[in-house]
Coordinates of C-alpha atoms in Angstrom, one line a residue:
M7 CA 86.2 12.6 -3.4
K8 CA 84.7 13.5 0.0
K9 CA 82.5 10.5 1.3
T10 CA 79.1 11.6 1.8
D11 CA 76.0 9.8 3.1
N12 CA 73.8 11.5 0.3
E13 CA 71.4 9.3 -1.7
L14 CA 69.3 10.0 -4.8
V15 CA 66.2 8.1 -4.6
F16 CA 63.1 8.0 -6.8
L17 CA 59.7 6.9 -4.9
P18 CA 56.4 6.3 -6.8
L19 CA 53.4 6.9 -4.5
G20 CA 51.1 6.7 -7.6
G21 CA 51.3 5.8 -11.3
S22 CA 53.2 2.6 -10.8
N23 CA 51.4 -0.6 -11.2
E24 CA 48.6 1.5 -12.6
I25 CA 47.9 3.7 -15.5
G26 CA 46.8 7.2 -14.0
M27 CA 47.3 8.8 -10.3
N28 CA 50.5 9.9 -10.9
L29 CA 52.6 10.9 -8.1
N30 CA 56.3 10.8 -7.9
L31 CA 58.8 11.8 -5.7
Y32 CA 62.4 12.3 -6.0
G33 CA 64.6 12.6 -2.6
F34 CA 68.2 13.8 -2.2
G35 CA 70.4 13.8 1.1
P36 CA 71.0 11.2 3.9
A37 CA 68.2 8.6 4.7
H38 CA 67.4 10.7 8.1
D39 CA 67.2 14.0 6.2
R40 CA 66.1 13.9 2.6
Q41 CA 64.7 16.6 0.9
W42 CA 62.0 15.9 -1.7
I43 CA 60.5 17.3 -5.1
I44 CA 57.1 16.1 -6.3
A45 CA 56.6 15.3 -9.8
D46 CA 52.9 15.6 -10.7
V47 CA 50.0 14.9 -8.5
G48 CA 47.2 13.2 -10.4
V49 CA 44.0 11.5 -9.9
T50 CA 42.4 8.3 -11.2
F51 CA 38.5 7.6 -11.6
G52 CA 36.3 5.3 -9.9
D53 CA 34.6 2.1 -11.6
L54 CA 32.1 -0.6 -10.9
T55 CA 34.3 -1.8 -8.0
T56 CA 33.9 1.6 -6.2
P57 CA 30.1 2.5 -6.2
G58 CA 29.5 6.0 -5.5
I59 CA 33.2 7.2 -5.9
E60 CA 34.2 9.3 -9.0
V61 CA 37.5 10.2 -8.2
I62 CA 40.5 8.5 -6.6
V63 CA 43.8 10.2 -5.5
P64 CA 46.9 8.7 -4.0
D65 CA 47.6 9.1 -0.2
P66 CA 50.7 11.1 0.7
E67 CA 50.6 10.1 4.0
F68 CA 54.4 8.9 3.8
L69 CA 55.3 13.1 3.5
K70 CA 54.0 14.0 6.7
G71 CA 57.1 15.6 8.5
E72 CA 59.0 15.2 5.6
T73 CA 60.7 18.4 3.7
I74 CA 59.0 19.3 0.5
L75 CA 60.8 21.5 -1.7
G76 CA 58.4 21.9 -4.4
I77 CA 56.0 20.3 -6.7
V78 CA 57.0 20.1 -10.4
L79 CA 54.4 19.6 -12.9
T80 CA 54.9 17.9 -16.4
H81 CA 51.6 18.6 -18.1
A82 CA 47.9 19.3 -17.6
H83 CA 46.1 15.9 -17.8
E84 CA 44.0 15.1 -14.9
D85 CA 46.0 12.1 -14.2
H86 CA 49.1 14.3 -13.6
I87 CA 47.3 17.6 -11.8
G88 CA 43.7 16.4 -10.7
A89 CA 44.6 15.8 -7.1
I90 CA 46.7 19.0 -6.2
G91 CA 43.4 20.8 -4.8
W92 CA 42.0 17.6 -3.0
L93 CA 45.7 17.2 -1.6
W94 CA 46.8 20.8 -1.0
D95 CA 46.5 20.7 2.7
K96 CA 48.9 17.5 3.0
I97 CA 51.4 18.6 0.4
K98 CA 51.7 22.5 0.5
A99 CA 54.8 23.5 -1.3
P100 CA 55.8 26.0 -4.1
I101 CA 54.3 24.9 -7.6
Y102 CA 56.4 25.1 -10.9
A103 CA 54.4 24.5 -14.2
T104 CA 54.6 25.9 -17.9
P105 CA 51.9 28.6 -18.7
F106 CA 49.0 26.3 -20.1
T107 CA 49.3 24.1 -17.1
A108 CA 49.8 26.5 -14.8
F109 CA 46.5 28.4 -16.1
L110 CA 44.7 25.1 -15.3
V111 CA 46.2 24.6 -12.0
R112 CA 45.1 28.0 -10.6
E113 CA 41.6 27.2 -11.4
K114 CA 41.6 24.0 -10.0
L115 CA 43.0 25.4 -6.7
R116 CA 40.4 28.1 -6.4
E117 CA 37.5 25.4 -7.2
A118 CA 39.1 23.7 -4.2
G119 CA 39.0 27.0 -2.0
V120 CA 42.7 27.3 -1.9
E121 CA 43.6 31.2 -2.3
D122 CA 47.2 31.1 -0.7
F123 CA 49.5 29.2 -2.8
N124 CA 52.8 30.0 -4.8
L125 CA 52.7 29.1 -8.3
T126 CA 55.7 30.1 -10.5
E127 CA 55.3 29.8 -14.4
V128 CA 58.2 28.3 -15.9
P129 CA 58.8 29.2 -19.7
L130 CA 59.0 26.4 -22.5
N131 CA 62.6 24.9 -22.3
G132 CA 63.1 26.7 -18.9
S133 CA 65.4 25.8 -15.8
L134 CA 64.8 26.2 -12.3
K135 CA 66.8 25.3 -9.1
I136 CA 65.0 23.8 -6.0
G137 CA 67.6 23.1 -3.5
P138 CA 70.0 20.2 -4.5
F139 CA 67.8 19.7 -7.8
D140 CA 68.6 21.6 -10.9
I141 CA 65.6 20.9 -13.2
D142 CA 65.5 21.8 -17.0
Y143 CA 62.1 21.4 -18.7
I144 CA 62.5 19.6 -22.2
T145 CA 59.9 19.9 -24.7
L146 CA 58.1 16.7 -25.7
T147 CA 55.0 15.8 -27.6
H148 CA 51.7 14.3 -26.2
S149 CA 48.0 14.7 -26.6
I150 CA 48.0 17.9 -24.6
A151 CA 49.5 21.3 -24.8
E152 CA 52.9 21.7 -23.4
P153 CA 54.0 18.3 -22.4
N154 CA 57.5 18.4 -20.7
G155 CA 60.0 15.9 -19.5
L156 CA 62.1 16.9 -16.8
A157 CA 65.9 16.5 -16.7
I158 CA 66.6 16.5 -13.0
R159 CA 70.3 17.1 -12.0
T160 CA 71.7 16.3 -8.7
D161 CA 75.3 15.9 -7.5
L162 CA 75.0 12.3 -7.7
G163 CA 73.7 12.2 -11.4
T164 CA 70.9 13.2 -13.6
V165 CA 67.5 11.6 -13.9
F166 CA 65.2 12.1 -17.2
H167 CA 61.7 11.9 -16.1
T168 CA 59.5 11.7 -19.2
G169 CA 56.1 12.2 -17.9
D170 CA 53.9 11.2 -20.7
W171 CA 55.0 11.5 -24.3
K172 CA 55.0 10.2 -27.9
I173 CA 57.1 11.3 -31.0
D174 CA 55.1 13.4 -33.5
D175 CA 56.8 15.5 -36.0
A176 CA 53.8 17.3 -36.9
P177 CA 52.0 17.9 -33.5
I178 CA 49.6 20.8 -34.4
T179 CA 50.1 22.5 -31.1
G180 CA 53.7 23.3 -29.8
A181 CA 57.0 22.0 -31.2
P182 CA 58.0 18.7 -32.0
T183 CA 60.0 16.7 -29.7
D184 CA 63.4 18.4 -28.5
I185 CA 65.7 15.6 -29.6
A186 CA 68.8 17.6 -29.4
A187 CA 68.2 18.2 -25.7
I188 CA 67.6 14.7 -25.0
K189 CA 70.7 13.6 -26.9
A190 CA 72.6 16.1 -25.0
L191 CA 71.6 14.2 -21.7
G192 CA 72.9 10.9 -23.3
D193 CA 76.0 12.8 -24.2
E194 CA 76.4 14.0 -20.5
G195 CA 75.8 10.5 -19.2
L196 CA 72.3 10.1 -18.0
L197 CA 72.1 7.9 -14.7
A198 CA 68.4 7.0 -15.3
M199 CA 65.2 7.5 -17.1
V200 CA 61.8 7.2 -15.5
C201 CA 59.7 6.6 -18.5
D202 CA 55.9 6.1 -19.9
S203 CA 55.0 2.4 -20.5
T204 CA 51.4 2.8 -21.7
N205 CA 51.9 1.5 -25.1
V206 CA 54.8 -1.0 -24.5
F207 CA 52.8 -3.8 -25.9
V208 CA 52.0 -1.9 -29.1
E209 CA 54.4 -2.5 -32.2
G210 CA 55.2 0.5 -34.5
R211 CA 54.5 4.1 -33.8
A212 CA 51.6 5.9 -32.4
G213 CA 51.0 8.3 -35.5
S214 CA 50.7 12.2 -36.1
E215 CA 48.0 14.4 -35.0
D216 CA 48.2 16.0 -38.5
D217 CA 47.2 12.9 -40.0
V218 CA 44.0 12.8 -37.7
R219 CA 43.1 16.2 -39.0
I220 CA 43.2 15.0 -42.7
E221 CA 41.0 11.9 -41.6
L222 CA 38.4 13.9 -39.9
E223 CA 38.3 16.2 -42.7
K224 CA 37.5 13.2 -45.3
L225 CA 34.9 11.9 -42.9
L226 CA 33.3 15.0 -42.0
K227 CA 32.8 15.9 -45.9
T228 CA 30.5 12.7 -46.2
L229 CA 28.2 13.9 -43.4
K230 CA 25.1 15.9 -44.4
K231 CA 23.2 16.7 -41.1
R232 CA 24.4 18.0 -37.8
V233 CA 27.5 16.1 -36.4
A234 CA 28.8 15.8 -32.7
V235 CA 32.3 15.0 -32.1
A236 CA 33.6 13.2 -28.8
C237 CA 37.0 13.8 -27.7
F238 CA 39.0 14.4 -24.4
A239 CA 38.8 18.2 -23.9
S240 CA 42.4 18.2 -22.6
N241 CA 43.5 17.0 -26.1
V242 CA 44.0 20.6 -27.3
A243 CA 45.7 19.1 -30.5
R244 CA 42.5 17.1 -31.3
V245 CA 40.4 20.1 -30.4
D246 CA 42.4 22.3 -32.7
S247 CA 42.1 19.4 -35.5
V248 CA 38.4 19.2 -35.1
M249 CA 37.9 22.9 -35.6
R250 CA 40.2 23.3 -38.4
A251 CA 38.4 20.1 -40.2
A252 CA 35.1 22.0 -39.3
M253 CA 36.3 25.2 -41.0
V254 CA 37.3 23.3 -44.2
C255 CA 33.7 21.7 -44.5
G256 CA 32.1 24.9 -43.8
R257 CA 30.7 24.1 -40.2
Q258 CA 30.6 26.4 -37.4
V259 CA 31.8 24.8 -34.0
C260 CA 29.9 24.8 -30.7
L261 CA 31.4 23.8 -27.5
V262 CA 29.4 21.5 -25.5
G263 CA 30.7 20.6 -21.7
R264 CA 32.5 22.7 -19.1
S265 CA 35.5 21.2 -19.3
M266 CA 35.7 21.9 -23.1
H267 CA 35.2 25.6 -22.5
R268 CA 37.8 25.6 -19.9
I269 CA 40.4 23.8 -21.9
T270 CA 39.9 26.1 -25.0
A271 CA 40.2 29.2 -22.7
A272 CA 43.5 28.0 -21.3
A273 CA 44.5 27.2 -24.9
R274 CA 43.6 30.8 -26.3
H275 CA 45.4 32.2 -23.1
V276 CA 48.8 30.9 -24.2
G277 CA 48.2 31.4 -27.9
L278 CA 47.2 28.2 -29.1
L279 CA 44.0 27.7 -31.5
A280 CA 45.3 30.6 -33.6
G281 CA 43.4 31.6 -36.7
I282 CA 40.3 29.5 -35.6
P283 CA 37.0 31.5 -35.2
E284 CA 35.3 31.9 -31.7
P285 CA 32.9 28.9 -31.4
V286 CA 29.2 30.0 -31.7
T287 CA 27.0 29.4 -28.5
E288 CA 24.7 26.7 -27.8
H289 CA 21.7 29.2 -28.6
E290 CA 23.4 30.3 -31.8
A291 CA 24.0 26.6 -33.0
A292 CA 20.3 26.0 -32.4
K293 CA 19.3 28.3 -35.0
L294 CA 21.9 27.0 -37.7
K295 CA 21.1 24.9 -40.4
A296 CA 21.9 21.1 -39.5
R297 CA 24.6 20.9 -42.2
D298 CA 26.3 23.9 -40.6
V299 CA 27.1 23.0 -37.2
L300 CA 29.6 20.7 -35.4
Y301 CA 29.1 20.2 -31.7
L302 CA 32.5 19.3 -30.0
C303 CA 31.7 17.5 -26.7
T304 CA 32.9 16.0 -23.6
G305 CA 31.8 12.6 -22.6
S306 CA 33.7 10.4 -25.2
Q307 CA 34.1 7.9 -22.1
G308 CA 30.3 7.5 -21.5
E309 CA 30.5 9.7 -18.5
P310 CA 26.9 9.9 -17.1
R311 CA 26.8 13.4 -16.3
A312 CA 29.0 14.7 -19.4
A313 CA 27.7 16.6 -22.4
L314 CA 27.3 13.7 -24.7
S315 CA 25.4 11.3 -22.4
R316 CA 23.0 14.2 -21.4
I317 CA 22.3 14.8 -25.3
A318 CA 21.9 11.1 -25.8
D319 CA 19.2 11.0 -23.2
G320 CA 17.5 14.0 -24.4
N321 CA 18.0 15.9 -21.3
H322 CA 20.3 18.6 -22.6
P323 CA 18.3 21.9 -22.7
L324 CA 19.7 23.2 -26.1
V325 CA 21.7 20.5 -27.9
K326 CA 19.5 17.8 -29.7
L327 CA 20.6 14.9 -32.1
S328 CA 17.9 13.0 -34.2
S329 CA 17.7 10.8 -37.0
G330 CA 20.4 11.2 -39.6
D331 CA 22.5 13.1 -37.5
A332 CA 26.3 11.6 -36.7
C333 CA 28.4 11.1 -33.7
I334 CA 32.2 10.9 -34.1
F335 CA 34.3 9.4 -31.4
S336 CA 37.5 10.5 -31.9
S337 CA 39.0 9.0 -28.8
R338 CA 40.3 5.6 -27.5
V339 CA 38.3 3.3 -25.3
I340 CA 40.0 3.5 -21.9
P341 CA 40.0 -0.1 -20.0
G342 CA 37.1 -0.2 -17.4
N343 CA 34.9 2.0 -19.6
E344 CA 33.8 -0.2 -22.3
I345 CA 30.3 -0.8 -20.9
G346 CA 29.6 2.8 -20.2
I347 CA 30.8 3.8 -23.9
R348 CA 28.6 1.1 -25.4
S349 CA 25.6 2.2 -23.6
L350 CA 26.1 5.7 -24.7
Q351 CA 26.5 4.4 -28.3
N352 CA 23.5 2.5 -28.1
R353 CA 21.3 5.3 -26.9
L354 CA 22.5 7.7 -29.5
S355 CA 21.6 4.9 -32.0
D356 CA 18.1 4.5 -30.8
L357 CA 17.9 8.3 -31.7
G358 CA 18.8 7.4 -35.2
V359 CA 22.5 8.8 -34.9
E360 CA 25.0 7.2 -36.9
I361 CA 28.1 6.3 -34.9
H362 CA 31.6 6.5 -36.3
T363 CA 34.6 5.3 -34.5
E364 CA 38.3 4.5 -35.0
R365 CA 37.4 0.9 -35.6
D366 CA 35.4 2.0 -38.7
H367 CA 37.5 4.8 -39.9
P368 CA 41.1 4.2 -38.8
G369 CA 43.0 7.4 -38.3
I370 CA 40.3 9.4 -36.7
H371 CA 42.3 9.0 -33.4
V372 CA 46.0 8.2 -32.4
S373 CA 47.4 7.6 -29.0
G374 CA 49.4 10.2 -27.1
H375 CA 51.8 7.6 -25.9
P376 CA 54.9 6.1 -27.3
C377 CA 54.7 2.5 -28.9
R378 CA 57.7 0.1 -28.8
E379 CA 59.6 1.8 -31.7
E380 CA 59.3 5.2 -30.2
L381 CA 60.6 3.8 -27.1
K382 CA 63.5 2.3 -28.7
D383 CA 64.1 5.7 -30.2
M384 CA 64.1 7.6 -26.9
Y385 CA 66.6 5.1 -25.3
G386 CA 68.9 5.4 -28.2
W387 CA 68.9 9.1 -27.7
A388 CA 69.0 9.2 -23.8
R389 CA 71.2 6.2 -23.4
P390 CA 70.4 6.0 -19.4
R391 CA 72.4 3.6 -17.4
I392 CA 69.2 2.9 -15.2
S393 CA 65.6 2.2 -16.8
I394 CA 62.8 2.9 -14.4
P395 CA 59.4 2.0 -16.1
T396 CA 56.3 3.8 -14.9
H397 CA 52.8 4.8 -15.9
G398 CA 51.5 1.2 -16.5
E399 CA 50.2 -1.8 -15.0
R400 CA 52.4 -4.5 -13.6
R401 CA 52.5 -6.3 -17.1
H402 CA 53.3 -3.1 -18.6
L403 CA 56.2 -2.4 -16.2
L404 CA 57.8 -5.8 -16.8
K405 CA 57.4 -5.7 -20.5
H406 CA 59.1 -2.2 -20.7
A407 CA 61.9 -3.4 -18.5
A408 CA 62.4 -6.6 -20.8
L409 CA 62.4 -4.1 -23.7
A410 CA 65.0 -1.9 -21.9
A411 CA 67.3 -5.1 -21.3
E412 CA 67.0 -6.2 -24.9
I413 CA 68.4 -2.9 -26.3
G414 CA 71.3 -2.8 -23.8
I415 CA 70.2 -0.7 -20.9
A416 CA 72.4 -2.0 -18.1
E417 CA 70.0 -1.8 -15.1
Q418 CA 66.1 -2.2 -14.8
V419 CA 63.9 -1.6 -11.9
T420 CA 60.4 -2.0 -11.9
P421 CA 58.9 -0.6 -8.6
R422 CA 55.5 -0.7 -7.4
N423 CA 53.7 2.3 -5.6
G424 CA 55.5 2.6 -2.1
D425 CA 58.7 1.1 -3.3
M426 CA 61.8 3.6 -2.6
V427 CA 64.4 2.9 -5.4
R428 CA 68.0 4.1 -4.6
L429 CA 69.5 5.5 -7.8
A430 CA 72.7 6.6 -6.4
P431 CA 75.4 5.7 -5.2
G432 CA 76.0 2.1 -6.3
R433 CA 73.8 0.1 -8.3
A434 CA 70.2 0.9 -8.3
E435 CA 67.9 -1.1 -6.2
I436 CA 64.7 -1.0 -4.0
I437 CA 65.8 -0.3 -0.4
D438 CA 62.5 0.4 1.4
E439 CA 58.6 0.4 1.3
V440 CA 56.5 3.0 2.4
P441 CA 52.6 3.4 2.7
A442 CA 51.1 4.0 -0.6
A443 CA 47.3 3.8 -0.4
R444 CA 44.6 5.4 -2.3
L445 CA 42.0 8.0 -0.9
F446 CA 38.4 8.0 -2.3
V447 CA 36.7 11.4 -2.8
D448 CA 33.5 10.5 -1.3
G449 CA 30.6 13.3 -0.9
G450 CA 33.5 15.9 -0.9
H451 CA 35.5 14.4 1.7
L452 CA 38.7 12.3 1.6
V453 CA 38.3 8.7 2.8
P454 CA 40.9 5.8 2.8
E455 CA 40.2 3.0 0.4
A456 CA 39.6 0.5 3.2
S457 CA 37.0 2.8 5.0
D458 CA 34.0 1.1 6.7
A459 CA 31.6 3.2 4.6
L460 CA 33.2 2.1 1.3
R461 CA 33.3 -1.5 2.7
E462 CA 29.7 -1.4 3.6
R463 CA 28.6 0.2 0.3
R464 CA 30.1 -2.6 -1.7
H465 CA 28.5 -5.1 0.5
A466 CA 25.1 -3.5 0.3
A467 CA 25.5 -3.4 -3.6
H468 CA 25.9 -7.1 -3.6
N469 CA 23.7 -8.2 -0.8
G470 CA 21.1 -5.8 -0.2
M471 CA 20.2 -4.1 3.3
M472 CA 17.5 -4.9 6.0
F473 CA 16.0 -2.7 8.6
V474 CA 14.8 -4.2 11.9
S475 CA 13.0 -1.9 14.3
F476 CA 11.1 -2.4 17.5
A477 CA 10.8 -0.7 21.0
L478 CA 11.8 -1.9 24.6
D479 CA 10.2 -0.7 27.8
S480 CA 12.2 0.2 30.9
K481 CA 12.3 -3.3 32.0
N482 CA 13.9 -4.2 28.7
R483 CA 10.5 -6.2 27.5
L484 CA 9.3 -5.9 24.0
A485 CA 6.8 -3.1 24.0
S486 CA 6.0 -3.0 20.2
I487 CA 5.8 -5.2 17.0
V488 CA 9.0 -6.1 15.3
D489 CA 9.0 -4.4 12.0
V490 CA 11.4 -5.8 9.3
R491 CA 12.0 -4.2 6.0
G492 CA 14.3 -5.0 3.0
L493 CA 16.1 -3.1 0.2
G494 CA 17.7 -4.5 -2.7
L495 CA 16.3 -8.0 -2.2
A496 CA 14.6 -9.6 -5.1
F497 CA 10.9 -10.9 -5.0
E498 CA 8.4 -11.7 -7.8
D499 CA 5.3 -11.6 -5.8
E500 CA 4.1 -8.8 -2.9
D501 CA 2.3 -11.5 -1.1
V502 CA 5.3 -13.8 -1.0
I503 CA 7.7 -11.0 0.2
S504 CA 5.3 -10.1 2.9
D505 CA 5.0 -13.4 4.5
Q506 CA 8.7 -14.0 4.3
L507 CA 9.2 -10.6 6.2
E508 CA 6.6 -11.5 8.7
A509 CA 8.5 -14.8 9.3
I510 CA 11.7 -12.8 10.0
C511 CA 9.8 -10.8 12.4
L512 CA 8.6 -13.8 14.3
L513 CA 12.5 -15.1 14.7
V514 CA 13.6 -11.6 15.7
E515 CA 10.8 -11.5 18.6
K516 CA 11.6 -15.0 19.7
A517 CA 15.4 -14.2 19.7
V518 CA 15.0 -11.0 21.7
K519 CA 12.6 -12.6 24.1
G520 CA 15.0 -15.3 24.6
M521 CA 17.9 -13.0 25.7
S522 CA 18.4 -12.5 29.2
G523 CA 17.2 -8.9 30.7
E524 CA 20.8 -7.9 31.4
D525 CA 21.7 -8.6 27.8
R526 CA 18.7 -6.7 26.4
D527 CA 19.9 -3.8 28.5
D528 CA 22.6 -3.5 26.1
D529 CA 22.0 -2.2 22.5
A530 CA 25.2 -3.8 21.2
S531 CA 24.2 -7.1 22.3
V532 CA 20.7 -6.9 20.9
E533 CA 22.2 -5.7 17.7
I534 CA 24.4 -8.7 17.5
V535 CA 21.7 -11.1 18.1
V536 CA 19.2 -9.6 15.8
A537 CA 21.8 -9.3 12.9
R538 CA 22.8 -12.9 13.2
V539 CA 19.2 -14.3 13.3
V540 CA 18.0 -11.8 10.1
K541 CA 21.4 -12.9 8.1
K542 CA 20.7 -16.6 8.6
A543 CA 17.2 -16.2 7.5
A544 CA 18.2 -14.0 4.7
Q545 CA 20.6 -16.6 3.5
S546 CA 18.0 -19.2 3.6
I547 CA 15.5 -17.2 1.5
W548 CA 17.4 -15.2 -1.1
G549 CA 21.1 -16.7 -0.7
R550 CA 22.5 -13.4 0.4
R551 CA 23.5 -12.0 3.8
P552 CA 22.4 -8.5 3.6
I553 CA 23.5 -5.5 5.8
V554 CA 21.3 -5.5 8.8
E555 CA 20.4 -2.1 10.5
T556 CA 18.8 -2.4 13.8
I557 CA 16.7 0.4 15.5
I558 CA 15.6 0.0 19.1
I559 CA 13.4 2.6 20.6
R560 CA 13.8 2.7 24.4
I561 CA 10.5 3.9 26.1

């Protein structure tokens, strides 16, 4: 065989060492001239550690100047497509997706103001060729319509990129997992499998969506007044299950929340939700008897601006829940959302609403990710030489690698975001580390995770702020009183806080007067002296070192 410098590499920029924000790269060619495809471009969401930040995206800085041949999308969950609008200017390339995903990606790009894009709809079980990559879409099952694995063929071997998946023999929407196609990859000789690790700690199997529909029917039949059901809008199979259970129980469905309307429109566009009546509007639902309506709501994770939170706060203009009504949470608690969900459920309880969760009613939710027995099945069918766990925190990836070794997979690599893994030729190994940061969506702008604005916001959230203002005349002498005000600093008595602030004013005045005239001529020097004095005083009074903003007026 002719010697070549070509290599096949895998490089995660998001989704490895974390759950969500998936952005995976496959590169082919010599180290100095690789060609790349991108598998998925997803987001993750902010939490209490990121005040003011709701959306976080991977930083594709590494790709600047690289040859990007295409963006291949596995499915339409936000953690797989949600960043495409935000990052478009940085990763412009032809996009490939199956019809349901393509429908939502078009909307997402247009919402971002992107009109000039090349999006190709790939049929289910379709194929495409992108440069040195021949890609087959393989039907899987998951908690959304049209989930796909990618069989990525190159001259150096084939990689099976699973995306998100589970094994569901009765998936409600779409066909069951294409086991024959996966076994065929194993028969050909599969180089590597890059595989979902979300439920690697969970024994057994995730369960079928068909069983959820049955359990929802049982629960709905016991409820006599209005019912709200909270679930992920993107889980079209769950939306289908809820709607069909409502039909059996004689209830009309009303969709509440923009994403619920968007997803159901996409589902109907590709022929899903067949045989289910069109939902009634919120105006129509308000006129129905309580026992005849079911509200299908966004906001299962306690999101403050989602439909269910607005209902719980009494702020929704048309949808009201009251004593004796019920709310079913047909969803799991995503780690980090526990406080928000508990608060939401408590607010609903204050209205007299009965809360029903999976804890009280096992079976009204099943996971969309593979548990350990399903992972064993997948490895048994695919038989890769190399296991690359992804879509998981560090503990998930290591546990997944241990499982792969236990069942006889020859090689395992557990990369972090930014670790470049050479899959071929030779033994799989990490050969490079590239930048793999995160960008925060802040006020419609992308800012680095370590930006001054975010650092100051965190600091202010924990320590408060103090504002100092005064005037200096043309000879740099104090020409006004010093005014000090605080924000976010605790006090029990107005008189006490006034005395404390007055004492700080005197300290600032003394410090400024103690500076030389030359130093007072420089605003930066004055600000440093004032900040030092104020922080020291605040530390003494409140045990905190606030952000100090000094306003100097020159007259």
